[in-house]
XYZ file of C-alpha atoms in Angstrom:
363
model
C 154.625 19.335 287.701
C 151.183 20.939 287.761
C 150.482 24.054 285.703
C 147.575 26.459 285.665
C 144.546 24.732 284.091
C 143.986 27.501 281.527
C 147.122 26.355 279.662
C 145.295 23.218 278.518
C 142.968 25.322 276.374
C 145.765 27.260 274.646
C 147.326 26.146 271.382
C 150.952 27.172 270.992
C 151.345 29.908 268.383
C 152.658 28.437 265.147
C 155.397 30.689 263.782
C 156.960 30.478 260.331
C 159.572 27.774 259.807
C 163.252 28.768 259.877
C 165.093 28.853 256.537
C 168.365 27.332 257.807
C 166.624 24.480 259.639
C 164.605 23.551 256.546
C 167.723 23.684 254.374
C 169.520 21.259 256.711
C 166.532 18.954 257.180
C 165.935 18.424 253.469
C 169.518 19.006 252.278
C 168.525 21.998 250.148
C 170.833 24.608 248.619
C 168.053 27.185 248.325
C 165.019 27.843 250.503
C 162.393 30.479 249.735
C 160.304 31.675 252.659
C 156.817 32.891 251.762
C 155.210 32.192 255.122
C 155.593 35.045 257.626
C 154.681 38.162 255.606
C 158.164 39.614 255.981
C 159.333 42.283 253.566
C 160.881 40.404 250.597
C 163.060 43.429 249.820
C 164.794 43.087 253.160
C 165.547 46.024 255.433
C 165.872 49.605 254.232
C 169.399 50.924 253.738
C 168.746 53.712 256.242
C 167.754 51.181 258.897
C 170.825 49.030 258.216
C 173.077 52.063 258.523
C 171.426 53.015 261.810
C 172.010 49.527 263.223
C 175.712 49.580 262.294
C 176.192 53.165 263.461
C 174.675 52.433 266.872
C 176.062 48.923 267.433
C 178.452 50.328 270.053
C 175.418 51.057 272.258
C 174.455 47.392 272.575
C 175.875 47.131 276.102
C 173.662 49.985 277.348
C 170.030 49.889 278.342
C 167.881 51.798 275.840
C 166.311 55.179 276.463
C 163.199 53.976 278.250
C 161.240 57.094 277.279
C 161.743 56.083 273.613
C 161.324 59.796 272.933
C 163.047 59.874 269.535
C 160.812 57.216 267.950
C 157.686 58.417 269.745
C 158.228 61.951 268.465
C 158.720 60.688 264.911
C 155.465 58.720 265.128
C 153.707 61.689 266.728
C 154.804 63.863 263.795
C 153.732 61.254 261.258
C 150.228 60.825 262.684
C 149.785 64.345 264.116
C 149.176 63.107 267.659
C 150.937 63.762 270.974
C 153.789 61.715 272.432
C 151.424 60.939 275.307
C 149.155 59.132 272.835
C 151.847 56.579 271.913
C 153.256 53.435 273.468
C 156.048 51.359 271.908
C 156.085 47.580 272.211
C 158.212 44.603 271.328
C 156.049 44.024 268.290
C 152.428 45.190 268.184
C 151.394 41.855 269.717
C 152.891 43.019 273.021
C 150.425 45.906 273.003
C 147.614 43.447 272.244
C 148.689 41.713 275.457
C 148.450 45.013 277.353
C 144.920 45.564 276.023
C 143.815 42.116 277.140
C 145.318 42.408 280.609
C 143.956 45.924 281.083
C 140.351 45.068 280.154
C 139.659 41.333 280.414
C 139.413 38.635 283.077
C 137.425 35.448 283.675
C 134.166 37.404 283.985
C 134.547 39.240 280.666
C 134.759 38.495 276.934
C 136.184 39.789 273.680
C 134.734 39.801 270.160
C 136.299 39.161 266.753
C 135.342 37.931 263.291
C 135.359 34.178 262.610
C 139.045 33.951 261.670
C 141.628 36.534 262.679
C 145.078 36.938 264.253
C 145.703 33.996 266.604
C 147.253 36.027 269.417
C 143.940 37.691 270.325
C 142.591 34.340 271.457
C 145.827 33.161 273.057
C 146.140 36.261 275.257
C 142.432 36.168 276.141
C 142.645 32.555 277.280
C 145.591 33.463 279.514
C 143.241 35.578 281.643
C 140.305 33.190 281.364
C 138.211 35.525 279.198
C 135.376 34.249 277.021
C 135.639 34.522 273.245
C 132.879 35.422 270.791
C 133.362 34.978 267.045
C 131.055 35.674 264.123
C 129.823 32.887 261.860
C 131.357 34.775 258.958
C 135.068 34.041 258.626
C 135.719 37.595 257.445
C 134.666 40.908 258.997
C 130.906 41.315 258.860
C 129.892 44.401 260.826
C 126.242 43.370 261.065
C 127.188 40.037 262.625
C 129.738 41.684 264.904
C 127.210 44.204 266.167
C 124.520 41.552 266.628
C 126.872 39.498 268.813
C 127.965 42.607 270.676
C 124.362 43.612 271.426
C 123.579 40.110 272.670
C 126.590 39.958 275.004
C 127.438 43.619 275.598
C 127.553 43.199 279.378
C 130.435 40.740 278.937
C 132.271 42.069 275.888
C 134.896 44.615 276.915
C 137.259 44.375 273.929
C 136.544 44.167 270.192
C 139.414 43.312 267.835
C 139.150 44.517 264.229
C 142.151 43.413 262.180
C 142.138 45.755 259.173
C 143.186 44.312 256.833
C 142.659 40.900 258.318
C 145.400 38.384 259.000
C 145.325 35.573 257.789
C 142.567 36.172 255.205
C 143.494 39.540 253.703
C 140.107 41.292 253.420
C 139.541 44.841 254.687
C 136.606 47.066 255.644
C 136.173 50.666 254.510
C 137.238 53.204 257.121
C 133.905 55.068 257.111
C 132.027 51.845 257.893
C 134.372 51.117 260.788
C 133.766 54.580 262.251
C 129.992 54.122 261.989
C 130.324 50.790 263.794
C 132.367 52.282 266.646
C 129.723 54.974 267.213
C 127.323 52.238 268.376
C 129.737 50.680 270.887
C 129.617 51.477 274.600
C 132.429 53.764 275.757
C 133.654 51.221 278.306
C 134.377 48.694 275.536
C 137.845 48.999 274.011
C 137.812 48.799 270.195
C 141.216 47.747 268.871
C 142.025 48.534 265.240
C 144.953 46.280 264.352
C 146.541 48.167 261.471
C 149.612 45.961 261.015
C 148.907 45.894 257.265
C 146.908 49.112 256.913
C 149.601 50.862 254.868
C 149.164 48.175 252.215
C 145.378 48.470 252.264
C 145.309 52.258 252.004
C 147.866 52.175 249.169
C 145.593 49.861 247.178
C 142.344 51.631 248.132
C 142.271 54.956 249.982
C 138.814 54.066 251.345
C 140.472 51.448 253.555
C 142.620 54.018 255.345
C 142.160 54.337 259.107
C 143.501 57.673 260.342
C 144.801 57.131 263.909
C 144.488 60.825 264.772
C 140.853 60.985 263.648
C 140.144 57.690 265.374
C 141.326 58.705 268.836
C 139.919 62.240 268.591
C 136.446 60.902 267.846
C 136.516 57.897 270.162
C 138.229 57.741 273.563
C 137.682 53.971 273.654
C 139.829 53.091 270.629
C 143.359 51.795 270.167
C 145.243 51.789 266.849
C 148.087 49.302 266.413
C 150.959 49.577 263.957
C 154.146 47.634 263.355
C 157.598 47.900 261.802
C 157.680 44.153 261.060
C 155.937 44.232 257.666
C 156.214 47.258 255.386
C 159.295 48.627 257.156
C 161.233 45.343 256.933
C 162.140 45.007 260.618
C 160.495 41.725 261.590
C 163.681 40.622 263.323
C 163.943 43.806 265.398
C 160.471 43.494 267.027
C 159.019 46.997 267.160
C 155.327 47.899 267.241
C 153.293 50.801 268.531
C 149.890 51.718 269.887
C 148.067 55.036 269.510
C 145.221 55.866 271.887
C 143.903 58.384 274.397
C 146.290 59.265 277.212
C 143.994 57.459 279.656
C 144.501 54.165 277.770
C 148.227 54.704 277.262
C 148.746 55.484 280.977
C 146.943 52.251 281.908
C 149.115 50.234 279.527
C 152.301 51.711 280.970
C 151.424 50.057 284.271
C 151.679 46.696 282.487
C 154.837 47.441 280.512
C 158.175 46.030 281.626
C 161.057 48.535 281.558
C 163.418 48.541 278.570
C 161.033 46.371 276.523
C 162.515 47.439 273.167
C 166.247 47.315 272.430
C 168.542 50.211 271.549
C 169.202 48.945 268.043
C 165.531 48.226 267.389
C 164.558 51.774 268.326
C 167.284 53.284 266.137
C 166.394 51.044 263.190
C 162.679 51.853 263.444
C 163.373 55.596 263.625
C 165.494 55.406 260.464
C 163.094 53.111 258.597
C 160.210 55.504 259.175
C 161.863 58.131 256.970
C 162.940 55.849 254.099
C 160.200 56.875 251.661
C 161.949 55.361 248.632
C 162.074 51.919 250.249
C 158.453 52.172 251.403
C 157.234 53.210 247.947
C 159.181 50.421 246.232
C 157.773 47.823 248.611
C 154.153 48.897 248.161
C 154.266 49.206 244.365
C 156.001 45.895 243.772
C 153.812 44.053 246.272
C 150.628 44.704 244.337
C 152.252 44.182 240.937
C 153.269 40.699 242.059
C 149.913 40.148 243.801
C 148.206 40.286 240.387
C 150.242 37.276 239.293
C 148.916 35.270 242.254
C 145.351 36.265 241.413
C 145.817 35.265 237.756
C 147.428 31.983 238.779
C 144.496 31.189 241.082
C 141.935 31.894 238.364
C 143.804 29.808 235.793
C 143.949 26.834 238.152
C 140.504 27.006 239.732
C 141.757 28.069 243.173
C 139.521 30.161 245.452
C 140.904 33.255 247.158
C 139.728 36.398 248.928
C 140.841 39.707 247.430
C 143.794 40.742 249.571
C 144.742 44.218 250.791
C 147.943 42.984 252.439
C 151.335 41.578 251.466
C 149.983 38.015 251.330
C 147.232 36.056 249.619
C 145.238 33.106 250.956
C 144.313 30.164 248.719
C 141.385 27.908 249.682
C 140.995 24.276 248.541
C 138.077 21.906 248.076
C 139.615 18.618 246.932
C 143.283 19.145 247.777
C 144.639 19.050 251.336
C 146.503 22.161 252.513
C 148.782 20.201 254.855
C 149.811 17.825 252.082
C 150.466 20.691 249.667
C 152.484 22.633 252.259
C 154.655 19.640 253.158
C 155.366 18.818 249.514
C 156.389 22.404 248.844
C 158.580 22.383 251.957
C 160.577 19.480 250.568
C 161.128 21.524 247.425
C 162.475 24.420 249.485
C 159.434 26.702 249.543
C 157.895 27.630 252.906
C 154.271 28.794 252.970
C 151.820 29.020 255.872
C 149.409 26.127 256.274
C 146.186 27.396 257.867
C 144.958 24.100 259.298
C 145.719 25.536 262.754
C 142.950 28.075 262.039
C 140.591 25.280 261.049
C 140.926 26.133 257.359
C 141.845 23.953 254.407
C 143.886 26.824 253.048
C 147.377 28.263 252.755
C 148.648 31.803 253.195
C 151.405 32.872 250.826
C 153.519 35.969 251.408
C 154.116 37.959 248.223
C 157.804 37.649 247.396
C 160.076 39.185 244.798
C 159.587 38.179 241.156
C 162.024 35.246 241.231
C 160.557 33.787 244.432
C 157.026 34.020 243.085
C 158.007 32.383 239.798
C 159.553 29.481 241.717
C 156.381 29.129 243.769
C 154.148 28.979 240.685
C 156.432 26.436 239.009
C 156.717 24.099 242.003
C 153.120 24.483 243.162
C 151.742 23.624 239.732
C 153.710 20.362 239.726
C 152.225 19.156 243.016
C 148.758 20.641 242.496
């Protein structure tokens, strides 16, 4: 069977390995997953209660206006309902952005290494891809590339903080950068981890309301998969001008988010105790990973997320990842990004202790 030629240039997205499959494959009683940046504290009690309470609605299509969750987000960010679109994960809204702005005659811009789905969606429409020489976000390099190819570049992705590297720009610098960008170029601020960044350093905070009021060509992305502990429910959101949101709705399939997902996300949004616990413990445990790296001569970039990335010179990241897998610890090998590095999600204290113990033995 023949398929569209553009598929040959696309690498399949590499998701985190499944706990049960690894347990069966290696005959393990315990498997610790530190690969997909999920919330190690699970799902908030309020969200769990909402799922159980509304389970009887599973046979019904969801409210396609998603008014309850949209209003809660509108209240949180002080924007209008018309400024919000809900997706099956924030990556679905990335897809809308690509399909709304790019085709085979256009291009998008990103830093050297960033979230893989930007490139995958762009290649689906035949768009060209520009990346900076710097792996991390370098605004001077980004602007230089933009100036050189501004007639082609119609989308700029800024992942703040950046997945899979963890670094983050200051909000004021991002705003100064956007001022220089043509109004027909969509600037996407992927804030999937921005709650973590702004908790650690308030200068990293990107205010969605301020962003869209100042710039009609911006889109802010958020997700319930990380901080809110709903990775399995697949809920994300986009905040932008009504003009952008209206365009995206033309690309959205009806009923794209389930009843239970919407109810869980609405409940999770109000669970301040769970959110606070997650943020505080994440950065307490992060310090242990930084100390471990320093003690063992491992390079890393300061992280503003719920993961840390280790870089290696003499050791091979694939070899290290596979050896850990056999010991029941799943981490993310970054060879698919062209990096001899691993990304490790920050777990609870016990999980992190196990990682340090097992990693030291193979390292």
